[in-house]
mmCIF file of C-alpha atoms in Angstrom:
data_model
loop_
_atom_site.group_PDB
_atom_site.id
_atom_site.type_symbol
_atom_site.label_atom_id
_atom_site.label_comp_id
_atom_site.label_asym_id
_atom_site.label_seq_id
_atom_site.Cartn_x
_atom_site.Cartn_y
_atom_site.Cartn_z
ATOM 1 C CA MET A 80 -156.483 -57.943 -10.504
ATOM 2 C CA LYS A 81 -159.774 -57.858 -8.318
ATOM 3 C CA ALA A 82 -161.681 -61.263 -7.597
ATOM 4 C CA LEU A 83 -164.983 -60.745 -7.665
ATOM 5 C CA LYS A 84 -166.884 -63.690 -4.947
ATOM 6 C CA LEU A 85 -170.488 -65.084 -5.300
ATOM 7 C CA ILE A 86 -172.063 -67.292 -2.668
ATOM 8 C CA LEU A 87 -174.488 -69.119 -4.157
ATOM 9 C CA LEU A 88 -177.087 -71.270 -2.540
ATOM 10 C CA PHE A 89 -176.404 -74.902 -3.046
ATOM 11 C CA ASN A 90 -179.468 -76.294 -0.838
ATOM 12 C CA THR A 91 -179.682 -76.351 2.458
ATOM 13 C CA LEU A 92 -177.303 -77.473 4.065
ATOM 14 C CA PHE A 93 -174.126 -76.622 1.249
ATOM 15 C CA TYR A 94 -172.548 -73.729 -0.007
ATOM 16 C CA CYS A 95 -170.582 -73.630 -3.367
ATOM 17 C CA LYS A 96 -168.083 -70.845 -3.906
ATOM 18 C CA ILE A 97 -167.360 -69.355 -7.159
ATOM 19 C CA TRP A 98 -164.795 -67.308 -8.090
ATOM 20 C CA ALA A 99 -164.255 -65.131 -10.924
ATOM 21 C CA GLN A 100 -162.219 -62.112 -12.138
ATOM 22 C CA THR A 101 -163.441 -59.246 -13.315
ATOM 23 C CA ASN A 102 -161.953 -59.511 -16.376
ATOM 24 C CA GLY A 103 -162.718 -62.640 -17.501
ATOM 25 C CA ASP A 104 -158.935 -64.581 -16.726
ATOM 26 C CA SER A 105 -158.813 -67.852 -15.279
ATOM 27 C CA LEU A 106 -156.831 -68.923 -12.578
ATOM 28 C CA PRO A 107 -155.480 -72.069 -13.879
ATOM 29 C CA ASN A 108 -153.460 -72.523 -10.146
ATOM 30 C CA LYS A 109 -156.557 -72.092 -8.041
ATOM 31 C CA ARG A 110 -159.769 -74.175 -7.807
ATOM 32 C CA LEU A 111 -162.170 -72.224 -8.499
ATOM 33 C CA ILE A 112 -165.208 -74.243 -7.371
ATOM 34 C CA TYR A 113 -165.695 -76.103 -3.989
ATOM 35 C CA LEU A 114 -167.801 -77.297 -1.089
ATOM 36 C CA THR A 115 -168.126 -75.937 2.241
ATOM 37 C CA ASP A 116 -171.274 -75.131 4.684
ATOM 38 C CA ASN A 117 -170.085 -72.031 6.696
ATOM 39 C CA LYS A 118 -173.135 -70.053 5.796
ATOM 40 C CA LEU A 119 -170.828 -66.704 6.053
ATOM 41 C CA LYS A 120 -173.589 -65.008 8.681
ATOM 42 C CA THR A 121 -170.462 -64.351 11.663
ATOM 43 C CA ALA A 122 -167.944 -62.545 12.622
ATOM 44 C CA LEU A 123 -166.433 -66.128 13.308
ATOM 45 C CA ASP A 124 -167.372 -67.907 9.619
ATOM 46 C CA SER A 125 -165.602 -64.490 7.997
ATOM 47 C CA VAL A 126 -162.879 -65.469 10.530
ATOM 48 C CA ILE A 127 -162.822 -69.035 9.416
ATOM 49 C CA ASP A 128 -163.316 -68.361 5.578
ATOM 50 C CA LYS A 129 -160.250 -65.850 5.705
ATOM 51 C CA THR A 130 -158.140 -68.186 7.441
ATOM 52 C CA VAL A 131 -159.216 -72.014 4.379
ATOM 53 C CA ILE A 132 -159.347 -69.787 2.278
ATOM 54 C CA ASP A 133 -155.753 -70.083 0.326
ATOM 55 C CA PHE A 134 -155.642 -74.100 1.431
ATOM 56 C CA MET A 135 -158.805 -74.275 -0.429
ATOM 57 C CA GLN A 136 -157.916 -72.955 -3.043
ATOM 58 C CA SER A 137 -154.999 -75.340 -3.677
ATOM 59 C CA PRO A 138 -156.420 -77.982 -5.913
ATOM 60 C CA GLN A 139 -154.140 -80.503 -4.535
ATOM 61 C CA ASN A 140 -155.642 -80.130 -1.237
ATOM 62 C CA CYS A 141 -159.340 -82.053 -1.011
ATOM 63 C CA GLY A 142 -160.846 -81.905 2.223
ATOM 64 C CA LEU A 143 -161.479 -79.884 5.360
ATOM 65 C CA SER A 144 -163.352 -80.372 8.696
ATOM 66 C CA ILE A 145 -162.870 -78.055 11.583
ATOM 67 C CA GLY A 146 -164.864 -77.877 14.543
ATOM 68 C CA ILE A 147 -164.338 -74.932 17.836
ATOM 69 C CA ILE A 148 -165.417 -74.499 21.367
ATOM 70 C CA LYS A 149 -165.470 -70.472 22.350
ATOM 71 C CA ASP A 150 -167.655 -70.402 25.609
ATOM 72 C CA SER A 151 -168.880 -74.134 25.843
ATOM 73 C CA VAL A 152 -170.655 -73.319 22.746
ATOM 74 C CA VAL A 153 -169.449 -75.741 19.526
ATOM 75 C CA TYR A 154 -169.288 -75.035 15.702
ATOM 76 C CA PHE A 155 -168.143 -76.548 12.578
ATOM 77 C CA TYR A 156 -167.195 -75.644 10.112
ATOM 78 C CA ASN A 157 -166.713 -78.275 6.601
ATOM 79 C CA TYR A 158 -165.414 -77.923 3.298
ATOM 80 C CA GLY A 159 -163.953 -79.283 -0.090
ATOM 81 C CA GLU A 160 -164.696 -83.695 -0.261
ATOM 82 C CA THR A 161 -164.313 -86.884 1.603
ATOM 83 C CA LYS A 162 -163.130 -88.702 -1.745
ATOM 84 C CA ARG A 163 -162.089 -86.432 -4.475
ATOM 85 C CA ASN A 164 -164.215 -85.515 -7.042
ATOM 86 C CA ASN A 165 -167.077 -87.096 -4.916
ATOM 87 C CA GLN A 166 -168.990 -83.795 -4.539
ATOM 88 C CA THR A 167 -169.467 -84.755 -0.919
ATOM 89 C CA LEU A 168 -168.862 -82.301 2.151
ATOM 90 C CA PRO A 169 -167.428 -83.978 5.812
ATOM 91 C CA ASP A 170 -169.169 -83.135 8.562
ATOM 92 C CA LYS A 171 -168.449 -83.811 12.562
ATOM 93 C CA ASN A 172 -168.944 -87.831 11.935
ATOM 94 C CA THR A 173 -166.631 -87.744 8.760
ATOM 95 C CA ILE A 174 -163.511 -90.269 9.950
ATOM 96 C CA PHE A 175 -159.744 -88.677 9.416
ATOM 97 C CA GLU A 176 -156.236 -90.355 10.461
ATOM 98 C CA ILE A 177 -155.279 -88.113 13.268
ATOM 99 C CA GLY A 178 -151.566 -89.228 12.754
ATOM 100 C CA SER A 179 -149.085 -87.533 16.211
ATOM 101 C CA ILE A 180 -152.160 -86.379 17.840
ATOM 102 C CA SER A 181 -152.719 -90.021 18.800
ATOM 103 C CA LYS A 182 -149.991 -89.267 21.119
ATOM 104 C CA THR A 183 -151.946 -86.461 23.293
ATOM 105 C CA PHE A 184 -154.027 -90.492 23.647
ATOM 106 C CA CYS A 185 -151.124 -92.162 24.796
ATOM 107 C CA GLY A 186 -150.177 -89.534 27.474
ATOM 108 C CA ILE A 187 -153.287 -89.333 28.644
ATOM 109 C CA ALA A 188 -153.540 -93.463 28.994
ATOM 110 C CA LEU A 189 -149.914 -92.927 30.924
ATOM 111 C CA SER A 190 -151.269 -91.177 33.438
ATOM 112 C CA TYR A 191 -154.325 -93.678 34.330
ATOM 113 C CA ALA A 192 -152.002 -95.965 34.835
ATOM 114 C CA ILE A 193 -150.147 -93.789 36.852
ATOM 115 C CA THR A 194 -152.553 -92.658 39.039
ATOM 116 C CA GLU A 195 -154.059 -96.178 39.568
ATOM 117 C CA GLY A 196 -150.371 -97.088 40.604
ATOM 118 C CA LYS A 197 -149.732 -98.958 37.924
ATOM 119 C CA ILE A 198 -146.654 -97.429 37.126
ATOM 120 C CA LYS A 199 -144.644 -94.038 38.271
ATOM 121 C CA LEU A 200 -142.772 -91.320 35.462
ATOM 122 C CA GLU A 201 -139.781 -91.723 37.778
ATOM 123 C CA ASP A 202 -139.701 -95.898 36.612
ATOM 124 C CA ASP A 203 -137.095 -97.205 34.480
ATOM 125 C CA ILE A 204 -138.681 -98.296 31.192
ATOM 126 C CA ARG A 205 -136.387 -101.782 31.902
ATOM 127 C CA LYS A 206 -138.589 -102.995 34.272
ATOM 128 C CA TYR A 207 -142.028 -103.120 31.901
ATOM 129 C CA LEU A 208 -139.140 -104.359 28.629
ATOM 130 C CA PRO A 209 -138.307 -108.503 28.657
ATOM 131 C CA GLU A 210 -134.825 -107.915 29.025
ATOM 132 C CA GLN A 211 -132.126 -106.387 30.682
ATOM 133 C CA TYR A 212 -130.779 -103.906 27.973
ATOM 134 C CA THR A 213 -128.055 -103.001 29.177
ATOM 135 C CA ASN A 214 -127.395 -100.649 26.400
ATOM 136 C CA LEU A 215 -130.395 -98.158 27.436
ATOM 137 C CA GLU A 216 -128.398 -95.169 29.739
ATOM 138 C CA MET A 217 -125.983 -93.361 29.199
ATOM 139 C CA ASN A 218 -123.387 -91.504 31.841
ATOM 140 C CA LYS A 219 -125.300 -93.858 34.113
ATOM 141 C CA GLN A 220 -128.538 -92.174 33.651
ATOM 142 C CA PHE A 221 -131.480 -94.835 32.773
ATOM 143 C CA ILE A 222 -134.022 -94.054 30.074
ATOM 144 C CA GLN A 223 -136.971 -92.828 32.398
ATOM 145 C CA ILE A 224 -140.849 -93.233 31.805
ATOM 146 C CA LYS A 225 -141.255 -89.656 31.522
ATOM 147 C CA HIS A 226 -138.548 -89.519 29.165
ATOM 148 C CA LEU A 227 -140.801 -91.760 26.616
ATOM 149 C CA VAL A 228 -144.032 -89.635 26.670
ATOM 150 C CA ASN A 229 -141.794 -85.592 25.970
ATOM 151 C CA HIS A 230 -139.172 -86.935 23.748
ATOM 152 C CA THR A 231 -136.188 -86.768 25.930
ATOM 153 C CA SER A 232 -135.257 -90.613 25.766
ATOM 154 C CA GLY A 233 -132.061 -90.449 23.264
ATOM 155 C CA LEU A 234 -134.201 -92.721 21.156
ATOM 156 C CA PRO A 235 -134.463 -91.843 17.706
ATOM 157 C CA ARG A 236 -137.188 -91.224 15.614
ATOM 158 C CA LEU A 237 -137.229 -94.037 13.869
ATOM 159 C CA PRO A 238 -135.957 -97.239 14.591
ATOM 160 C CA ASP A 239 -132.703 -98.560 12.675
ATOM 161 C CA ASN A 240 -134.838 -102.204 11.397
ATOM 162 C CA LEU A 241 -137.830 -100.725 10.445
ATOM 163 C CA LYS A 242 -137.520 -101.579 6.781
ATOM 164 C CA ASP A 243 -136.806 -104.878 7.558
ATOM 165 C CA GLN A 244 -140.368 -105.987 8.360
ATOM 166 C CA THR A 245 -141.915 -108.742 6.316
ATOM 167 C CA ASN A 246 -142.994 -106.978 2.883
ATOM 168 C CA PHE A 247 -142.441 -103.403 3.959
ATOM 169 C CA ASP A 248 -144.046 -100.979 2.063
ATOM 170 C CA SER A 249 -143.387 -97.033 1.425
ATOM 171 C CA LEU A 250 -146.561 -96.078 1.382
ATOM 172 C CA ASN A 251 -147.273 -97.908 3.997
ATOM 173 C CA PRO A 252 -143.880 -97.975 6.405
ATOM 174 C CA TYR A 253 -144.694 -99.830 9.654
ATOM 175 C CA LYS A 254 -147.684 -102.058 8.532
ATOM 176 C CA ASN A 255 -145.761 -104.898 9.861
ATOM 177 C CA TYR A 256 -143.765 -103.499 12.119
ATOM 178 C CA SER A 257 -143.500 -106.559 15.521
ATOM 179 C CA LYS A 258 -143.550 -105.972 19.042
ATOM 180 C CA LYS A 259 -140.446 -108.151 18.744
ATOM 181 C CA MET A 260 -139.133 -106.263 15.892
ATOM 182 C CA ALA A 261 -139.269 -103.236 18.297
ATOM 183 C CA PHE A 262 -137.601 -105.108 21.500
ATOM 184 C CA ASP A 263 -134.483 -106.627 18.858
ATOM 185 C CA PHE A 264 -133.500 -103.123 17.847
ATOM 186 C CA LEU A 265 -133.611 -102.240 21.363
ATOM 187 C CA LYS A 266 -130.342 -104.694 22.068
ATOM 188 C CA THR A 267 -128.258 -102.224 19.649
ATOM 189 C CA VAL A 268 -129.458 -98.930 19.947
ATOM 190 C CA LYS A 269 -126.952 -96.583 21.182
ATOM 191 C CA LEU A 270 -128.783 -93.271 22.656
ATOM 192 C CA ASN A 271 -128.138 -89.851 20.373
ATOM 193 C CA HIS A 272 -127.798 -88.046 23.773
ATOM 194 C CA GLU A 273 -128.241 -88.389 28.118
ATOM 195 C CA PRO A 274 -132.208 -89.664 29.167
ATOM 196 C CA GLY A 275 -133.851 -86.485 30.126
ATOM 197 C CA ASP A 276 -131.562 -83.659 28.478
ATOM 198 C CA VAL A 277 -132.436 -83.060 24.908
ATOM 199 C CA CYS A 278 -135.926 -83.100 23.675
ATOM 200 C CA GLU A 279 -135.761 -84.523 20.333
ATOM 201 C CA TYR A 280 -139.390 -85.914 18.361
ATOM 202 C CA SER A 281 -139.287 -90.092 18.669
ATOM 203 C CA ASN A 282 -142.284 -92.113 17.240
ATOM 204 C CA PHE A 283 -140.243 -94.997 18.035
ATOM 205 C CA GLY A 284 -139.807 -93.705 21.620
ATOM 206 C CA MET A 285 -143.801 -93.000 22.059
ATOM 207 C CA GLY A 286 -144.553 -95.888 20.372
ATOM 208 C CA LEU A 287 -142.389 -98.505 22.747
ATOM 209 C CA LEU A 288 -144.429 -96.433 25.757
ATOM 210 C CA GLY A 289 -147.571 -97.683 23.988
ATOM 211 C CA ILE A 290 -145.879 -101.420 24.109
ATOM 212 C CA ILE A 291 -145.553 -101.093 27.867
ATOM 213 C CA LEU A 292 -148.714 -99.373 28.621
ATOM 214 C CA GLU A 293 -150.482 -102.418 26.642
ATOM 215 C CA LYS A 294 -148.547 -104.940 29.169
ATOM 216 C CA ILE A 295 -148.870 -103.277 32.439
ATOM 217 C CA TYR A 296 -153.030 -103.453 31.274
ATOM 218 C CA GLY A 297 -152.955 -106.472 29.633
ATOM 219 C CA LYS A 298 -155.500 -105.032 26.476
ATOM 220 C CA SER A 299 -154.409 -103.598 23.175
ATOM 221 C CA PHE A 300 -153.698 -99.975 23.065
ATOM 222 C CA GLU A 301 -157.306 -98.991 21.604
ATOM 223 C CA GLU A 302 -158.756 -101.196 24.245
ATOM 224 C CA ILE A 303 -157.245 -98.701 26.645
ATOM 225 C CA ILE A 304 -158.036 -95.503 24.864
ATOM 226 C CA LYS A 305 -161.753 -96.959 24.446
ATOM 227 C CA GLU A 306 -162.044 -97.799 27.843
ATOM 228 C CA LYS A 307 -160.011 -94.860 29.428
ATOM 229 C CA ILE A 308 -161.292 -92.211 26.581
ATOM 230 C CA CYS A 309 -163.573 -92.241 24.258
ATOM 231 C CA LEU A 310 -166.373 -94.581 25.799
ATOM 232 C CA PRO A 311 -167.098 -91.740 28.891
ATOM 233 C CA ASN A 312 -166.683 -88.712 26.887
ATOM 234 C CA ASN A 313 -169.507 -90.320 23.963
ATOM 235 C CA MET A 314 -166.206 -90.519 21.315
ATOM 236 C CA GLU A 315 -167.551 -93.796 19.859
ATOM 237 C CA ALA A 316 -165.927 -93.180 16.458
ATOM 238 C CA THR A 317 -162.737 -92.756 18.014
ATOM 239 C CA ALA A 318 -160.835 -96.000 16.606
ATOM 240 C CA ILE A 319 -157.729 -97.783 15.392
ATOM 241 C CA ASN A 320 -159.623 -100.548 13.717
ATOM 242 C CA LEU A 321 -162.682 -99.130 11.673
ATOM 243 C CA ASN A 322 -165.117 -101.404 11.725
ATOM 244 C CA THR A 323 -167.684 -101.463 8.364
ATOM 245 C CA GLU A 324 -169.653 -98.979 8.662
ATOM 246 C CA GLN A 325 -167.034 -96.496 9.967
ATOM 247 C CA VAL A 326 -165.384 -97.744 6.806
ATOM 248 C CA LYS A 327 -168.110 -96.108 5.141
ATOM 249 C CA VAL A 328 -166.790 -92.560 6.223
ATOM 250 C CA PHE A 329 -163.680 -92.629 5.986
ATOM 251 C CA THR A 330 -161.709 -89.975 3.913
ATOM 252 C CA ASP A 331 -159.314 -91.243 1.434
ATOM 253 C CA GLY A 332 -155.843 -89.455 2.279
ATOM 254 C CA HIS A 333 -153.452 -87.415 -0.236
ATOM 255 C CA ASN A 334 -150.307 -86.493 -0.058
ATOM 256 C CA SER A 335 -148.648 -82.181 -0.419
ATOM 257 C CA ALA A 336 -149.457 -82.997 -4.196
ATOM 258 C CA GLY A 337 -153.392 -84.134 -3.912
ATOM 259 C CA ILE A 338 -152.031 -87.591 -4.586
ATOM 260 C CA LEU A 339 -154.091 -90.830 -3.680
ATOM 261 C CA THR A 340 -151.807 -92.228 -0.523
ATOM 262 C CA PRO A 341 -153.298 -95.278 0.966
ATOM 263 C CA HIS A 342 -154.117 -95.693 4.552
ATOM 264 C CA TRP A 343 -151.753 -96.145 7.035
ATOM 265 C CA ASP A 344 -151.434 -98.945 10.009
ATOM 266 C CA LEU A 345 -149.189 -98.385 12.522
ATOM 267 C CA GLY A 346 -148.358 -101.589 13.870
ATOM 268 C CA ALA A 347 -146.593 -101.850 16.868
ATOM 269 C CA LEU A 348 -146.321 -98.409 16.871
ATOM 270 C CA VAL A 349 -149.471 -97.475 16.713
ATOM 271 C CA ALA A 350 -149.507 -95.155 19.860
ATOM 272 C CA ALA A 351 -147.426 -92.925 17.756
ATOM 273 C CA GLY A 352 -149.875 -92.131 15.479
ATOM 274 C CA GLY A 353 -152.714 -94.540 15.014
ATOM 275 C CA VAL A 354 -155.543 -93.678 16.128
ATOM 276 C CA LYS A 355 -158.531 -92.286 13.668
ATOM 277 C CA SER A 356 -161.185 -89.827 14.370
ATOM 278 C CA THR A 357 -163.630 -87.120 13.889
ATOM 279 C CA THR A 358 -163.917 -83.700 14.597
ATOM 280 C CA GLY A 359 -166.861 -84.408 16.524
ATOM 281 C CA ASP A 360 -164.800 -86.335 18.644
ATOM 282 C CA MET A 361 -162.365 -84.782 18.612
ATOM 283 C CA VAL A 362 -164.574 -81.668 20.344
ATOM 284 C CA ASN A 363 -165.528 -83.825 23.335
ATOM 285 C CA TYR A 364 -162.291 -84.919 23.431
ATOM 286 C CA LEU A 365 -161.049 -81.152 24.231
ATOM 287 C CA GLN A 366 -164.262 -80.426 26.137
ATOM 288 C CA TYR A 367 -162.937 -83.268 28.355
ATOM 289 C CA ASN A 368 -159.459 -81.744 28.508
ATOM 290 C CA LEU A 369 -160.762 -78.136 28.512
ATOM 291 C CA ASN A 370 -162.689 -79.363 32.068
ATOM 292 C CA GLU A 371 -159.645 -81.269 33.406
ATOM 293 C CA THR A 372 -162.472 -82.466 35.884
ATOM 294 C CA ASP A 373 -160.457 -85.722 36.151
ATOM 295 C CA ALA A 374 -157.164 -86.640 38.328
ATOM 296 C CA ALA A 375 -155.472 -88.593 35.616
ATOM 297 C CA VAL A 376 -155.914 -85.794 32.739
ATOM 298 C CA LYS A 377 -155.308 -83.279 35.052
ATOM 299 C CA LEU A 378 -151.338 -84.781 35.838
ATOM 300 C CA SER A 379 -151.312 -85.431 31.262
ATOM 301 C CA HIS A 380 -151.348 -80.991 31.402
ATOM 302 C CA GLN A 381 -148.085 -80.937 33.295
ATOM 303 C CA THR A 382 -144.547 -79.895 32.717
ATOM 304 C CA THR A 383 -142.183 -82.805 32.325
ATOM 305 C CA PHE A 384 -139.697 -81.545 30.122
ATOM 306 C CA ASN A 385 -138.869 -77.112 29.395
ATOM 307 C CA ASN A 386 -135.807 -76.905 28.463
ATOM 308 C CA GLY A 387 -136.114 -74.785 24.513
ATOM 309 C CA SER A 388 -139.434 -76.854 24.864
ATOM 310 C CA ASN A 389 -142.386 -77.228 26.905
ATOM 311 C CA ILE A 390 -143.667 -80.960 26.996
ATOM 312 C CA ALA A 391 -146.116 -82.285 29.385
ATOM 313 C CA LEU A 392 -146.998 -85.852 28.696
ATOM 314 C CA ALA A 393 -147.434 -85.737 24.879
ATOM 315 C CA TRP A 394 -148.756 -82.209 24.489
ATOM 316 C CA HIS A 395 -146.779 -78.926 23.817
ATOM 317 C CA LYS A 396 -147.475 -75.997 25.670
ATOM 318 C CA ILE A 397 -146.213 -72.304 24.624
ATOM 319 C CA LYS A 398 -147.299 -68.671 25.401
ATOM 320 C CA THR A 399 -149.414 -67.257 23.362
ATOM 321 C CA LYS A 400 -148.230 -63.594 21.856
ATOM 322 C CA LEU A 401 -152.012 -62.523 24.420
ATOM 323 C CA GLY A 402 -150.070 -64.231 27.051
ATOM 324 C CA HIS A 403 -151.882 -67.428 27.464
ATOM 325 C CA GLU A 404 -150.993 -70.425 28.138
ATOM 326 C CA LEU A 405 -151.699 -72.459 24.163
ATOM 327 C CA VAL A 406 -151.645 -76.514 25.253
ATOM 328 C CA TRP A 407 -151.963 -77.888 21.337
ATOM 329 C CA HIS A 408 -151.080 -80.940 19.214
ATOM 330 C CA ASN A 409 -150.412 -81.424 15.296
ATOM 331 C CA GLY A 410 -150.509 -84.644 13.383
ATOM 332 C CA GLY A 411 -149.629 -86.026 10.143
ATOM 333 C CA THR A 412 -149.021 -88.892 7.541
ATOM 334 C CA TYR A 413 -148.470 -89.296 4.196
ATOM 335 C CA GLY A 414 -152.390 -88.476 3.694
ATOM 336 C CA TYR A 415 -153.610 -86.399 7.074
ATOM 337 C CA ALA A 416 -152.766 -83.592 8.591
ATOM 338 C CA SER A 417 -154.944 -82.187 11.417
ATOM 339 C CA PHE A 418 -154.188 -79.902 14.475
ATOM 340 C CA CYS A 419 -155.850 -79.235 17.959
ATOM 341 C CA GLY A 420 -154.996 -76.434 20.982
ATOM 342 C CA PHE A 421 -156.631 -75.772 23.672
ATOM 343 C CA ILE A 422 -156.657 -72.441 26.057
ATOM 344 C CA LYS A 423 -158.150 -73.288 29.322
ATOM 345 C CA GLU A 424 -158.466 -69.824 30.938
ATOM 346 C CA LYS A 425 -159.756 -68.940 27.911
ATOM 347 C CA LYS A 426 -162.137 -71.858 27.961
ATOM 348 C CA CYS A 427 -161.800 -72.245 23.722
ATOM 349 C CA ALA A 428 -160.179 -74.977 21.749
ATOM 350 C CA LEU A 429 -160.118 -76.529 18.044
ATOM 351 C CA VAL A 430 -159.313 -79.289 15.836
ATOM 352 C CA VAL A 431 -159.082 -78.706 12.476
ATOM 353 C CA LEU A 432 -158.872 -82.284 10.588
ATOM 354 C CA SER A 433 -157.959 -82.193 6.426
ATOM 355 C CA ASN A 434 -157.071 -85.368 4.290
ATOM 356 C CA THR A 435 -153.826 -83.700 2.472
ATOM 357 C CA SER A 436 -150.637 -84.167 4.207
ATOM 358 C CA THR A 437 -150.681 -80.380 3.127
ATOM 359 C CA ASN A 438 -149.800 -78.513 7.498
ATOM 360 C CA VAL A 439 -152.275 -76.979 9.146
ATOM 361 C CA ASP A 440 -151.184 -75.393 11.530
ATOM 362 C CA TYR A 441 -150.923 -72.496 10.428
ATOM 363 C CA ILE A 442 -154.817 -72.622 10.281
ATOM 364 C CA GLY A 443 -155.171 -73.978 13.882
ATOM 365 C CA LEU A 444 -153.269 -71.091 15.224
ATOM 366 C CA SER A 445 -154.710 -68.527 13.330
ATOM 367 C CA ILE A 446 -158.142 -69.303 14.485
ATOM 368 C CA LEU A 447 -157.124 -69.499 18.367
ATOM 369 C CA LYS A 448 -155.327 -66.179 17.913
ATOM 370 C CA HIS A 449 -159.154 -64.749 17.916
ATOM 371 C CA LEU A 450 -161.053 -67.209 20.012
ATOM 372 C CA GLN A 451 -158.371 -65.839 22.155
ATOM 373 C CA LYS A 452 -159.291 -62.266 22.502
#
């Protein structure tokens, strides 16, 4: 059966897309109507539209905001809704949870601490912890700072005492996890492998790095990234704790079944995934990374582990099929999914933010495939 695509003018900014089958049959498992500001006038417009159509036709998915940089020109594309059935299209100023993309902020914050002489990648992490923790080594190999940022510390993905927090909520699982709980866990944890040997993704490890940075600077993680990253790059909407005005443009989050989910609070492990942002701010962030004019940013892109996985200071690095280096990270909370990446040699970058937890990596990778040509 062939589908007839009708593009109807919604207003000067928004378009409503309607699909109807030529034989009149309905498609009960697909969304037939959704909002977008994609005007479908250029080749890039068409690439974006073809890439996101399956995502947007899936009724469980809610909204999508995309920011693109290509040869210093910026493009934004938005689809769906900020809240289910509110008929409000997201835009570059709409706030989403960005999940683990927050880890790249932590990596850059670490880079600043290094360039300022406050810490070294090779330092034993116990130098910055309240006790000796003799268990935090294996075969006389101790956990170094770089092992936290490139996921080779041997620490588990999550702490065993996560559910011991006060009023544990499985839908907001980090909210009341404290620094004391993190330090208590470190007293009993057994490393999964020798530090520096194997890459095993660890939210706990990155959260611990954030705690260490807070100690070094005597400031909260939010204060650190605002001072070092957000304010210098005009990222005023990027935050961990939203103010009253920001809450007004904060999207609702939905799980992969399309069910409304609570927003996440990351407690003491905020560096692992607590940042919230917009495509407008994230485009500025990606341009900041593309430019590499700051020594700390350049350092954050340098590989620190390359054995099956190529990891810099939180950023992942892969070679594309066209032979270019893609630096990227993705993110996911119970209600959101995100992806961002850049290819310095092709002067292109992209961010995809969604207020549904359905994975959006394929959207980002598909668009970047086009941008690098």
